[in-house]
Each structure stands twice: as structure tokens, then as C-alpha cells.
CSV table of C-alpha atoms and ligand atoms in Angstrom, one decimal:
chain,number,residue,atom,x,y,z
A,29,MET,CA,-13.7,-58.1,75.3
A,30,ASP,CA,-12.5,-55.2,73.4
A,31,PHE,CA,-13.1,-55.2,69.7
A,32,ASP,CA,-11.8,-51.4,69.1
A,33,PHE,CA,-8.2,-51.2,67.0
A,34,ASN,CA,-5.5,-49.8,69.0
A,35,PRO,CA,-4.0,-46.3,68.1
A,36,GLU,CA,-1.0,-47.9,65.8
A,37,GLN,CA,-3.6,-50.0,64.0
A,38,GLU,CA,-5.8,-46.4,63.4
A,39,ASP,CA,-2.6,-45.1,62.2
A,40,PHE,CA,-1.8,-47.7,59.8
A,41,VAL,CA,-5.5,-47.5,58.3
A,42,ALA,CA,-5.1,-43.8,57.9
A,43,GLU,CA,-2.0,-44.4,56.2
A,44,VAL,CA,-3.4,-46.9,53.6
A,45,GLU,CA,-6.6,-44.7,53.2
A,46,ARG,CA,-4.1,-41.6,52.3
A,47,PHE,CA,-2.5,-44.0,49.8
A,48,LEU,CA,-5.7,-45.0,48.2
A,49,ASP,CA,-6.9,-41.5,47.9
A,50,GLU,CA,-3.2,-40.6,46.2
A,51,HIS,CA,-4.2,-43.7,43.8
A,52,GLU,CA,-7.7,-43.0,43.1
A,53,ASP,CA,-8.1,-44.4,39.5
A,54,PRO,CA,-11.1,-45.8,38.1
A,55,GLU,CA,-9.0,-48.1,36.1
A,56,VAL,CA,-7.6,-49.6,39.3
A,57,MET,CA,-10.8,-49.2,41.8
A,58,ASP,CA,-14.3,-50.2,41.0
A,59,VAL,CA,-16.7,-51.0,43.5
A,60,THR,CA,-19.2,-51.8,41.2
A,61,ARG,CA,-17.5,-55.1,39.9
A,62,GLU,CA,-18.3,-56.4,43.6
A,63,ASN,CA,-16.0,-59.0,45.0
A,64,MET,CA,-15.1,-60.1,41.3
A,65,ALA,CA,-12.9,-56.7,41.5
A,66,GLN,CA,-10.2,-58.5,43.1
A,67,ILE,CA,-9.6,-60.9,40.4
A,68,VAL,CA,-9.6,-58.3,37.1
A,69,ASP,CA,-6.2,-58.1,35.7
A,70,THR,CA,-5.0,-55.0,34.0
A,71,PRO,CA,-1.5,-53.4,33.5
A,72,PRO,CA,-2.5,-50.4,35.9
A,73,ARG,CA,-3.9,-52.7,38.4
A,74,ARG,CA,-0.7,-54.8,38.4
A,75,ALA,CA,1.3,-51.6,38.7
A,76,PHE,CA,-0.8,-50.9,41.8
A,77,MET,CA,-0.2,-53.9,43.5
A,78,ARG,CA,3.6,-53.2,42.8
A,79,GLU,CA,3.6,-50.1,44.6
A,80,LEU,CA,1.8,-51.9,47.4
A,81,GLY,CA,4.6,-54.6,47.5
A,82,ASP,CA,7.3,-51.8,47.4
A,83,ARG,CA,5.9,-50.1,50.4
A,84,GLY,CA,6.2,-53.6,52.1
A,85,TRP,CA,2.5,-54.1,52.5
A,86,LEU,CA,2.4,-57.3,50.8
A,87,GLY,CA,3.5,-60.4,52.8
A,88,MET,CA,3.7,-58.4,56.3
A,89,THR,CA,2.7,-61.7,57.9
A,90,TRP,CA,5.3,-63.4,56.3
A,91,PRO,CA,8.6,-64.7,57.7
A,92,LYS,CA,11.5,-62.0,57.4
A,93,GLU,CA,13.7,-64.8,55.5
A,94,TYR,CA,10.8,-64.7,53.0
A,95,GLY,CA,10.6,-60.9,52.2
A,96,GLY,CA,8.0,-60.7,54.9
A,97,SER,CA,8.0,-58.3,58.0
A,98,GLU,CA,6.4,-60.8,60.6
A,99,GLY,CA,3.7,-58.6,61.3
A,100,GLU,CA,0.6,-59.1,63.0
A,101,GLY,CA,-2.4,-60.7,60.9
A,102,VAL,CA,-4.6,-57.7,62.1
A,103,TYR,CA,-2.4,-55.5,59.9
A,104,GLU,CA,-2.9,-57.6,57.1
A,105,TYR,CA,-6.7,-57.9,57.7
A,106,LEU,CA,-7.0,-53.9,57.7
A,107,LEU,CA,-5.1,-53.6,54.7
A,108,ASN,CA,-7.2,-56.0,52.6
A,109,GLU,CA,-10.5,-54.6,54.0
A,110,ALA,CA,-9.5,-51.3,53.1
A,111,LEU,CA,-8.8,-52.4,49.5
A,112,ALA,CA,-11.7,-54.2,49.4
A,113,ARG,CA,-13.9,-51.2,50.5
A,114,ARG,CA,-12.3,-49.1,47.5
A,115,GLY,CA,-13.1,-52.1,44.8
A,116,ALA,CA,-9.1,-52.2,44.5
A,117,PRO,CA,-7.1,-55.4,43.8
A,118,GLN,CA,-6.5,-57.3,47.1
A,119,ILE,CA,-3.5,-59.3,48.7
A,120,GLY,CA,-5.9,-62.4,47.0
A,121,LYS,CA,-4.6,-65.4,45.9
A,122,GLY,CA,-0.7,-65.1,45.8
A,123,VAL,CA,0.0,-63.1,49.3
A,124,GLY,CA,-2.9,-64.6,51.1
A,125,ILE,CA,-3.3,-68.4,50.0
A,126,ILE,CA,-0.5,-69.8,47.6
A,127,GLY,CA,2.5,-67.8,49.4
A,128,LYS,CA,1.3,-68.8,52.8
A,129,THR,CA,0.8,-72.4,51.8
A,130,LEU,CA,4.1,-72.4,50.0
A,131,ILE,CA,6.0,-71.1,53.2
A,132,ARG,CA,4.6,-74.1,55.3
A,133,HIS,CA,4.9,-76.9,52.6
A,134,GLY,CA,6.9,-75.8,49.9
A,135,SER,CA,10.4,-76.8,48.9
A,136,GLU,CA,13.1,-74.2,49.3
A,137,LYS,CA,13.5,-74.3,45.5
A,138,LEU,CA,9.7,-73.4,45.2
A,139,LYS,CA,9.8,-70.8,48.0
A,140,ARG,CA,12.8,-69.0,46.2
A,141,GLU,CA,11.3,-69.1,42.8
A,142,PHE,CA,7.7,-68.0,43.6
A,143,LEU,CA,7.6,-66.1,47.1
A,144,PRO,CA,9.9,-62.9,45.8
A,145,LYS,CA,7.6,-62.5,42.6
A,146,ILE,CA,4.7,-62.8,44.8
A,147,LEU,CA,5.8,-60.0,47.0
A,148,ARG,CA,6.6,-58.0,44.2
A,149,ASN,CA,3.7,-58.7,42.7
A,150,GLU,CA,5.0,-60.4,39.4
A,151,VAL,CA,3.0,-63.3,39.1
A,152,GLU,CA,-1.0,-64.2,39.4
A,153,PHE,CA,-2.1,-67.8,39.9
A,154,ALA,CA,-5.2,-69.8,39.1
A,155,VAL,CA,-6.5,-72.5,41.4
A,156,GLY,CA,-7.6,-75.4,40.0
A,157,TYR,CA,-9.4,-78.0,42.3
A,158,SER,CA,-13.1,-78.3,40.8
A,159,GLU,CA,-13.6,-80.7,38.0
A,160,PRO,CA,-16.8,-81.6,36.3
A,161,ASN,CA,-17.5,-84.4,38.7
A,162,ALA,CA,-15.7,-83.1,41.9
A,163,GLY,CA,-16.9,-79.6,43.2
A,164,SER,CA,-17.8,-80.2,46.8
A,165,ASP,CA,-16.3,-83.2,46.9
A,166,ALA,CA,-12.9,-82.3,45.7
A,167,ALA,CA,-11.4,-85.4,47.2
A,168,SER,CA,-12.6,-87.2,44.1
A,169,MET,CA,-10.9,-85.2,41.6
A,170,GLN,CA,-9.6,-87.1,38.6
A,171,LEU,CA,-7.1,-85.2,37.0
A,172,LYS,CA,-4.6,-88.1,35.9
A,173,ALA,CA,-0.8,-87.6,36.9
A,174,THR,CA,1.4,-90.3,35.4
A,175,GLU,CA,4.8,-90.7,36.4
A,176,ALA,CA,7.3,-90.1,33.9
A,177,ASP,CA,11.1,-89.6,33.5
A,178,GLY,CA,12.0,-86.6,35.8
A,179,GLY,CA,8.3,-85.6,36.4
A,180,TRP,CA,4.7,-86.3,35.8
A,181,VAL,CA,2.3,-86.2,32.8
A,182,LEU,CA,-1.2,-84.8,33.5
A,183,ASN,CA,-4.2,-85.5,31.6
A,184,GLY,CA,-7.7,-84.4,32.1
A,185,GLN,CA,-10.0,-81.6,32.9
A,186,LYS,CA,-10.7,-78.8,35.5
A,187,THR,CA,-13.6,-76.4,35.6
A,188,TRP,CA,-14.4,-73.3,37.0
A,189,THR,CA,-10.8,-72.3,37.1
A,190,THR,CA,-11.0,-68.5,37.6
A,191,SER,CA,-8.1,-66.2,36.5
A,192,ALA,CA,-6.7,-69.1,34.3
A,193,HIS,CA,-7.0,-67.1,31.0
A,194,PHE,CA,-4.7,-64.3,32.3
A,195,ALA,CA,-2.5,-65.9,35.1
A,196,GLU,CA,0.9,-67.1,34.8
A,197,TRP,CA,0.9,-70.3,37.1
A,198,TYR,CA,-1.9,-72.9,38.1
A,199,TRP,CA,-2.1,-74.2,41.3
A,200,VAL,CA,-3.6,-77.8,40.4
A,201,GLY,CA,-4.4,-80.7,42.3
A,202,ALA,CA,-3.9,-84.1,40.6
A,203,ARG,CA,-4.5,-87.7,41.3
A,204,THR,CA,-1.1,-89.5,41.4
A,205,ASP,CA,-1.8,-92.6,43.6
A,206,PRO,CA,-5.4,-93.8,41.9
A,207,ASP,CA,-5.0,-97.1,44.0
A,208,ALA,CA,-4.5,-94.9,47.4
A,209,PRO,CA,-7.6,-93.9,49.3
A,210,LYS,CA,-9.1,-91.1,47.7
A,211,HIS,CA,-7.9,-88.2,50.2
A,212,GLN,CA,-4.5,-89.6,50.0
A,213,GLY,CA,-4.0,-90.3,46.4
A,214,ILE,CA,-3.8,-86.5,45.1
A,215,SER,CA,-0.7,-84.2,44.9
A,216,LEU,CA,-0.5,-80.6,44.3
A,217,PHE,CA,1.5,-79.0,41.4
A,218,LEU,CA,2.5,-75.6,40.1
A,219,VAL,CA,2.2,-75.7,36.1
A,220,PRO,CA,3.0,-72.6,33.8
A,221,LEU,CA,-0.5,-71.7,32.3
A,222,ASP,CA,1.3,-71.0,28.9
A,223,HIS,CA,2.0,-74.7,28.6
A,224,PRO,CA,1.0,-75.8,24.9
A,225,GLY,CA,-0.7,-78.7,26.3
A,226,LEU,CA,-3.4,-76.7,28.1
A,227,THR,CA,-6.4,-75.5,26.5
A,228,ILE,CA,-8.6,-72.5,28.3
A,229,ASN,CA,-12.2,-72.1,27.3
A,230,PRO,CA,-14.2,-69.4,28.9
A,231,ILE,CA,-17.2,-69.9,31.1
A,232,TRP,CA,-19.1,-66.3,31.7
A,233,THR,CA,-21.1,-66.1,35.1
A,234,MET,CA,-24.3,-64.2,35.7
A,235,GLY,CA,-22.0,-61.7,37.5
A,236,ASP,CA,-20.4,-60.7,34.3
A,237,GLU,CA,-16.9,-62.2,35.1
A,238,ARG,CA,-15.0,-64.9,33.0
A,239,THR,CA,-14.2,-68.3,34.7
A,240,ASN,CA,-12.9,-71.2,32.7
A,241,ASP,CA,-13.0,-74.8,31.6
A,242,VAL,CA,-9.1,-76.0,31.6
A,243,PHE,CA,-8.0,-79.4,29.6
A,244,PHE,CA,-4.9,-80.9,29.9
A,245,ASP,CA,-3.5,-82.9,27.2
A,246,ASP,CA,0.1,-84.6,28.0
A,247,VAL,CA,1.2,-81.8,30.3
A,248,PHE,CA,4.7,-82.7,31.5
A,249,VAL,CA,5.9,-81.2,35.2
A,250,PRO,CA,9.1,-81.9,36.5
A,251,ASP,CA,9.2,-83.6,39.9
A,252,ASP,CA,10.5,-80.4,41.7
A,253,TYR,CA,7.0,-78.3,40.5
A,254,MET,CA,5.1,-80.9,42.9
A,255,VAL,CA,4.2,-78.8,46.3
A,256,GLY,CA,5.3,-80.6,49.6
A,257,GLU,CA,4.9,-84.5,49.3
A,258,ARG,CA,3.5,-86.8,47.1
A,259,GLY,CA,-0.1,-87.9,48.3
A,260,ARG,CA,-0.4,-84.8,50.7
A,261,GLY,CA,-2.0,-82.7,48.2
A,262,PHE,CA,-5.6,-82.8,49.4
A,263,GLN,CA,-4.0,-81.7,53.3
A,264,TYR,CA,-2.4,-78.7,51.2
A,265,ILE,CA,-5.3,-77.7,49.7
A,266,SER,CA,-7.6,-77.7,52.6
A,267,GLU,CA,-5.5,-75.6,54.4
A,268,ALA,CA,-5.1,-73.1,51.1
A,269,LEU,CA,-9.2,-73.4,51.3
A,270,ASP,CA,-9.2,-72.2,54.8
A,271,LEU,CA,-7.2,-69.1,53.9
A,272,GLU,CA,-9.2,-68.6,50.7
A,273,ARG,CA,-12.6,-68.8,52.7
A,274,PHE,CA,-11.8,-65.9,54.8
A,275,THR,CA,-9.0,-63.8,52.1
A,276,MET,CA,-11.3,-63.6,49.0
A,277,PHE,CA,-14.6,-62.8,50.9
A,278,THR,CA,-14.0,-59.5,52.5
A,279,TYR,CA,-16.5,-57.7,54.8
A,280,SER,CA,-16.4,-54.3,53.9
A,281,PRO,CA,-18.3,-54.3,50.7
A,282,ILE,CA,-21.0,-55.7,52.7
A,283,GLN,CA,-21.0,-52.9,55.1
A,284,GLN,CA,-21.1,-50.5,52.5
A,285,ARG,CA,-23.9,-52.1,50.6
A,286,LEU,CA,-25.6,-51.9,54.0
A,287,GLU,CA,-24.7,-48.1,54.2
A,288,LEU,CA,-26.2,-47.7,50.7
A,289,LEU,CA,-29.6,-49.3,51.7
A,290,CYS,CA,-29.8,-47.5,54.8
A,291,GLU,CA,-29.1,-44.2,52.8
A,292,TYR,CA,-31.8,-45.1,50.5
A,293,VAL,CA,-34.3,-45.9,53.1
A,294,ALA,CA,-33.5,-42.7,54.9
A,295,THR,CA,-34.4,-40.5,51.8
A,296,ALA,CA,-36.8,-42.5,49.4
A,297,GLU,CA,-40.5,-42.2,49.7
A,298,ARG,CA,-43.3,-45.2,48.8
A,299,ASP,CA,-47.0,-44.0,48.0
A,300,GLY,CA,-45.9,-40.6,49.4
A,301,LYS,CA,-44.7,-42.1,52.6
A,302,PRO,CA,-41.0,-42.0,53.7
A,303,LEU,CA,-39.6,-45.4,53.8
A,304,ARG,CA,-37.8,-44.7,56.9
A,305,GLU,CA,-41.5,-44.9,58.8
A,306,ASP,CA,-42.6,-48.5,57.1
A,307,ALA,CA,-42.4,-50.9,60.5
A,308,VAL,CA,-41.2,-53.8,58.0
A,309,VAL,CA,-38.4,-51.7,56.4
A,310,ARG,CA,-37.0,-50.7,59.8
A,311,GLN,CA,-37.4,-54.0,60.9
A,312,GLN,CA,-35.6,-55.9,57.9
A,313,ILE,CA,-32.7,-52.9,58.2
A,314,ALA,CA,-32.2,-53.3,62.1
A,315,GLN,CA,-32.0,-57.4,61.6
A,316,LEU,CA,-29.2,-56.6,58.7
A,317,VAL,CA,-27.5,-54.0,60.8
A,318,THR,CA,-27.3,-56.8,63.7
A,319,ARG,CA,-26.0,-59.4,61.3
A,320,CYS,CA,-23.4,-57.3,59.9
A,321,GLU,CA,-21.9,-56.7,62.8
A,322,THR,CA,-22.1,-60.3,63.7
A,323,ALA,CA,-19.9,-60.9,60.4
A,324,ARG,CA,-17.7,-58.3,61.2
A,325,VAL,CA,-16.8,-60.1,64.5
A,326,LEU,CA,-16.6,-63.4,63.2
A,327,GLY,CA,-13.9,-62.1,60.9
A,328,LEU,CA,-12.2,-60.8,63.8
A,329,ARG,CA,-12.3,-64.1,65.3
A,330,PHE,CA,-10.7,-65.7,62.4
A,331,VAL,CA,-8.0,-63.0,62.4
A,332,ALA,CA,-7.7,-63.5,66.2
A,333,GLU,CA,-7.2,-67.4,66.0
A,334,SER,CA,-4.6,-67.1,63.3
A,335,MET,CA,-2.3,-64.9,64.9
A,336,LYS,CA,-1.9,-67.7,67.3
A,337,GLY,CA,0.4,-69.1,64.6
A,338,GLY,CA,0.2,-72.5,62.3
A,339,ALA,CA,-2.4,-73.4,60.0
A,340,ALA,CA,-5.5,-71.1,59.4
A,341,PRO,CA,-8.3,-72.2,61.8
A,342,THR,CA,-10.5,-74.1,59.6
A,343,CYS,CA,-13.9,-73.7,61.7
A,344,GLU,CA,-13.7,-70.1,62.1
A,345,ALA,CA,-12.8,-69.8,58.3
A,346,SER,CA,-16.2,-71.6,57.4
A,347,GLU,CA,-18.1,-70.1,59.8
A,348,TYR,CA,-17.3,-66.6,58.6
A,349,LYS,CA,-17.6,-67.7,54.9
A,350,LEU,CA,-21.1,-69.2,55.7
A,351,PHE,CA,-22.5,-66.5,57.5
A,352,ALA,CA,-20.8,-63.4,55.7
A,353,THR,CA,-21.7,-64.6,51.9
A,354,GLU,CA,-25.4,-65.9,53.2
A,355,LEU,CA,-25.7,-62.3,54.6
A,356,SER,CA,-24.5,-60.9,51.4
A,357,LYS,CA,-27.1,-62.5,49.5
A,358,ARG,CA,-29.8,-61.7,52.0
A,359,LEU,CA,-28.9,-58.1,52.1
A,360,ALA,CA,-29.1,-57.9,47.9
A,361,ASN,CA,-32.4,-59.7,48.3
A,362,ALA,CA,-33.7,-57.1,51.1
A,363,SER,CA,-32.4,-54.3,48.6
A,364,MET,CA,-34.3,-55.6,45.6
A,365,ASP,CA,-37.4,-55.6,47.9
A,366,ILE,CA,-37.2,-52.5,49.3
A,367,ALA,CA,-36.3,-50.4,46.5
A,368,GLY,CA,-38.9,-52.3,44.1
A,369,PRO,CA,-39.0,-52.5,40.5
A,370,GLY,CA,-36.3,-49.5,40.2
A,371,SER,CA,-33.6,-51.8,41.8
A,372,GLN,CA,-33.8,-53.7,38.7
A,373,LEU,CA,-31.9,-50.9,36.9
A,374,ARG,CA,-28.2,-51.6,36.3
A,375,VAL,CA,-25.2,-49.7,37.1
A,376,GLY,CA,-24.6,-46.4,35.1
A,377,THR,CA,-28.3,-46.1,34.6
A,378,LYS,CA,-29.4,-42.7,35.7
A,379,ASP,CA,-31.3,-42.4,38.8
A,380,ALA,CA,-31.1,-46.1,39.5
A,381,PRO,CA,-31.5,-46.6,43.4
A,382,MET,CA,-28.6,-47.2,45.1
A,383,GLN,CA,-26.7,-46.3,42.1
A,384,GLY,CA,-27.4,-49.6,40.4
A,385,ARG,CA,-25.9,-51.6,43.1
A,386,ALA,CA,-29.0,-53.6,44.3
A,387,GLU,CA,-28.9,-55.2,40.6
A,388,SER,CA,-25.4,-55.9,40.4
A,389,THR,CA,-25.0,-57.3,44.2
A,390,TYR,CA,-28.5,-59.5,43.3
A,391,ARG,CA,-26.5,-61.4,40.7
A,392,TYR,CA,-22.7,-61.2,42.0
A,393,THR,CA,-23.5,-62.2,45.7
A,394,VAL,CA,-24.7,-66.0,44.7
A,395,ILE,CA,-21.2,-66.6,43.6
A,396,ASP,CA,-19.8,-66.0,47.0
A,397,THR,CA,-22.1,-68.8,48.5
A,398,ILE,CA,-20.7,-71.2,45.9
A,399,GLY,CA,-16.9,-70.4,45.1
A,400,GLY,CA,-14.7,-71.6,47.6
A,401,GLY,CA,-17.0,-74.4,48.8
A,402,THR,CA,-20.6,-74.0,49.2
A,403,SER,CA,-22.8,-72.9,52.0
A,404,GLU,CA,-23.8,-76.5,52.5
A,405,VAL,CA,-20.0,-77.6,52.6
A,406,GLN,CA,-19.3,-74.9,55.3
A,407,LYS,CA,-22.2,-76.3,57.4
A,408,ASN,CA,-20.9,-79.7,57.3
A,409,ILE,CA,-17.3,-78.5,58.1
A,410,ILE,CA,-19.0,-76.9,61.1
A,411,ALA,CA,-20.8,-80.0,62.0
A,412,ARG,CA,-18.3,-82.5,61.9
A,413,ARG,CA,-15.2,-80.2,63.2
A,414,LYS,CA,-16.7,-78.0,65.7
A,415,LEU,CA,-20.1,-80.1,67.1
A,416,GLY,CA,-18.5,-83.8,66.5
A,417,LEU,CA,-21.5,-85.0,64.2
A,418,PRO,CA,-21.1,-87.9,61.9
A,419,LYS,CA,-19.9,-87.3,58.5
A,420,ASN,CA,-22.3,-87.4,55.5
A,421,PHE,CA,-20.0,-88.0,52.5
B,27,FAD,C1,-17.8,-68.3,39.8
B,27,FAD,C2,-17.1,-69.3,40.1
B,27,FAD,C3,-15.8,-69.3,40.6
B,27,FAD,C4,-15.2,-70.6,40.8
B,27,FAD,N1,-13.9,-70.5,40.7
B,27,FAD,C5,-13.1,-71.7,41.1
B,27,FAD,C6,-11.8,-71.9,40.7
B,27,FAD,O1,-11.2,-71.0,40.7
B,27,FAD,N2,-11.2,-73.0,41.4
B,27,FAD,C7,-11.9,-74.1,41.5
B,27,FAD,O2,-11.2,-74.9,42.0
B,27,FAD,N3,-13.0,-74.1,41.9
B,27,FAD,C8,-13.8,-73.0,41.3
B,27,FAD,N4,-15.2,-72.8,41.5
B,27,FAD,C9,-15.8,-73.9,41.8
B,27,FAD,C10,-16.8,-74.1,43.2
B,27,FAD,O3,-15.6,-74.7,44.3
B,27,FAD,C11,-17.5,-75.5,43.2
B,27,FAD,O4,-18.4,-74.6,42.0
B,27,FAD,C12,-18.2,-75.6,44.3
B,27,FAD,O5,-17.1,-76.2,45.0
B,27,FAD,C13,-19.2,-76.6,44.0
B,27,FAD,O6,-19.3,-77.7,43.2
B,27,FAD,P1,-19.8,-78.0,42.2
B,27,FAD,O7,-20.5,-76.9,41.3
B,27,FAD,O8,-19.5,-79.3,41.5
B,27,FAD,O9,-21.6,-78.2,42.9
B,27,FAD,P2,-21.7,-79.8,43.6
B,27,FAD,O10,-20.7,-80.4,44.5
B,27,FAD,O11,-22.3,-80.4,42.5
B,27,FAD,O12,-23.0,-79.2,44.6
B,27,FAD,C14,-24.3,-79.2,44.1
B,27,FAD,C15,-25.2,-78.5,45.3
B,27,FAD,O13,-25.0,-79.8,46.4
B,27,FAD,C16,-24.7,-79.6,47.7
B,27,FAD,N5,-24.1,-80.5,47.9
B,27,FAD,C17,-22.8,-81.3,47.5
B,27,FAD,N6,-22.6,-81.8,48.4
B,27,FAD,C18,-23.1,-82.0,49.4
B,27,FAD,C19,-23.2,-82.3,50.7
B,27,FAD,N7,-22.3,-83.5,50.9
B,27,FAD,N8,-24.1,-82.2,51.8
B,27,FAD,C20,-25.0,-81.2,51.6
B,27,FAD,N9,-24.9,-80.7,50.2
B,27,FAD,C21,-24.4,-81.0,49.2
B,27,FAD,C22,-24.0,-78.3,47.1
B,27,FAD,O14,-24.1,-77.2,48.4
B,27,FAD,C23,-24.9,-77.5,45.9
B,27,FAD,O15,-25.7,-76.9,46.7
B,27,FAD,C24,-15.6,-71.7,41.2
B,27,FAD,C25,-17.2,-71.6,41.1
B,27,FAD,C26,-18.1,-70.6,40.7
B,27,FAD,C27,-19.4,-70.4,40.4
């Protein structure tokens, strides 16, 4: 098996790196915001993404009829990883999740309206599945959609909706058929986030970024803003989640944090002795390096499976997300342990070990094992779908 990239792929990476060097700007790229960097919204970041769009780098895997170039998924992967390595905005929700799901299931009207805007980066989305009583079990969502003349009226609450305070459109699941079995009574809608019936309140995370509660008060949505068929929303949401579990949890920041830790261990001393000579530390580093390689290859396996076409591969997405995000936490814990009390110094503090990244990753990486489905949920998916074990909920 060959895990290396071919010369064309290497050339593409070099081209992307050159582009990133030319556009180096702390307003646009900030590795210290860790994985949340991809969802920060500012005019320079939108402009940067538009430039990516102008170069034809957004929607590289999309069909030509919708403005894509029908390229191999590996190029999109290489681009996204390069962006993540610099703390730049990534292809994220628009291109990677909502665009791809619309291409598979959206009406021609929704495709014509949204896909060109996504490719020009003229639109940001928020994703609304979770509710106060429906997180891991998203199929229990209760946001009520009542049929009205020419559309639907939505009432209820979503929670943890990241990006709702700046995005233009809301990709949201609601219960259209309360008497149907729970997985079959949900439909998916696109709702403008400036609708007067929506109230958006902040929830601040321990990772310094904002997510939101969203309240719906008689929010009318026309029929043609229902995505796909009535009652099939949960199927579309599951497909979109498979995409999210890979696209939003990039590998290169993990590799970068490992390099920071290795650099620290190579040069720092504890009690007058070089850390690199400490047998326990050496063992920890060896384990982390091995796990990082495993995470990288699990990511490549997702890419390889995706390139066969059809929906994103469910088990590969869950295996990658579970392994990579738990590894992120493990790496953050190890960085805190190895660097001792100084590792609690924040980014921007003079002389903070690992430039303060141990502290920021310690707080931020917890989120990654929850958002997009918790680690336990990923284990349940692998147990059921891959190992054929019985369902537990
Ligand atoms: C920072 C952040 C951003 C988020 N952004 C979004 C967003 O943009 N859009 C959105 O829709 N959601 C978002 N979420 C919500 C996220 O998807 C949910 O928090 C997650 O799915 C877990 O749901 P819950 O919080 O209700 O926890 P619960 O489902 O109540 O779970 C509590 C605990 O029980 C465990 N558990 C639950 N069921 C099982 C089971 N069957 N087997 C074993 N263990 C189980 C869980 O793993 C967890 O440890 C975000 C969350 C966070 C923290």
C-alpha cells in the first residue's frame, strides 16, 4: 500500500502553500484559535475565501454542472489540511457539508440558489440539529413544523447552534410528522437567519468561542425551502454528519501540536536534566507519534472510501473522528503533564512553554469530542454498523 502523494498532488500542495505565504495575515490566519479558527467570521476572512473560490479551489469535487471541477477528493483534503495547518478558514460547512448534501438531495431550485453562492463564498450557514432534549439522540428533536398555506410554521428551540450569530442561512431539522416513527417524522429546512421570528442568544464555551441558543416563534418557511422529501430529513442529517465528522476535524493541527511538544521536549530541562532523557517522557512521545500516524492514515482511508462515490462512508467518518479527537485531548493532556505548571500560561504570555498552545489546546480540544456527535456516539455507530452489535438506543 502506498501512502505517499503523487507528484501532481505534491505540486498542488506547493501551490497552496505559496498562495498561503502570499496571503499571510494574522487577521485571516490564527493557529491559536485551534480548530475553532475555521468558524470565525470577519470581512478579511470572507475575502480570503472568495479568493480561494476565484482560483477554483472551492467545490473541487462538485459536478461541473454546479460549478465544480469534478476533481478527486484527495485534492480537497490536501487543500483543507493546508488551510487548517495555518489556522485559516476552511472549506467547512458550505462546500464540505451543505453543498454536498444539496447536490445529492436538494431540489433544482435550491441547488441553483445556493450552490453558486457557496462557491463564491457569499453565504455562511449554521447547522441546527441539537435541542435541549435531543443531542446524542438527534432523532428525538421536537422543533415543531406545522403545515400552513404554502409552507410550514416552525416553533420551538434549538441549542448549541454555532455560527448562528453571523451566518445568513440556517440548515435546520424539524418534526413535520409527530405521529410517524421518530426517525421518519423529521424534515430538513433552509431558513434565513435574519427572520424576525428567530431569537439568537449566546452560549460562551470554555474554548473562548461563541455558540448559541436559537428560539423559533412562528417562523414561516415556504414549501420550496424544504430540503429533499418530507420525512427524510434524518437521513439527510445523518449523511451531513458523516461529512462533518471528517471535514470539520482536520488532522494537521494535531500534527502541529505534536511538533510543538517534541520541540519542547528536545530543548527543555527539568531539575537540571534534559527532558529528552526522561524515560517516561520518551515513552509518552513515542506513543503519541504512533497514534498521530494512525489518525493520519484513518483520515486517508476516509478520503479513499469517499472517492468511490455516493454518500460519505459512515464508519470511516466515525472511526476517524473518534480516534483523532480523542488523540487531540490525549496530546493536550500530555503537553500539560510534561511541561508542568508553566503549561497553564496562555497564548501571548512571554516564555509560555509551547507558545501557550498547551493551555489553549487543553481547553479547546474537549469541544471536538462532543460537537458533531460525542465519542460514545461514534463508538455506538462503529459497534452497530461495523461490528453488527445490537442497538442500545
Ligand atoms: C462547542 C459546541 C458546538 C456545537 N455546535 C453545534 C451545532 O452547530 N449544531 C448542532 O446541532 N449541535 C452542535 N453542538 C451540539 C453537539 O452535537 C451535542 O452537544 C452532542 O451531540 C451531545 O449532545 P448533548 O450535549 O445533548 O449531550 P447528551 O446527548 O445528553 O450526552 C451526555 C453524555 O451521555 C453520553 N451518551 C448519550 N447517549 C449515549 C448512548 N446511547 N450511549 C453511550 N453514551 C451516551 C454522551 O456521549 C455524553 O457523554 C455543539 C456542541 C458543542 C459543545
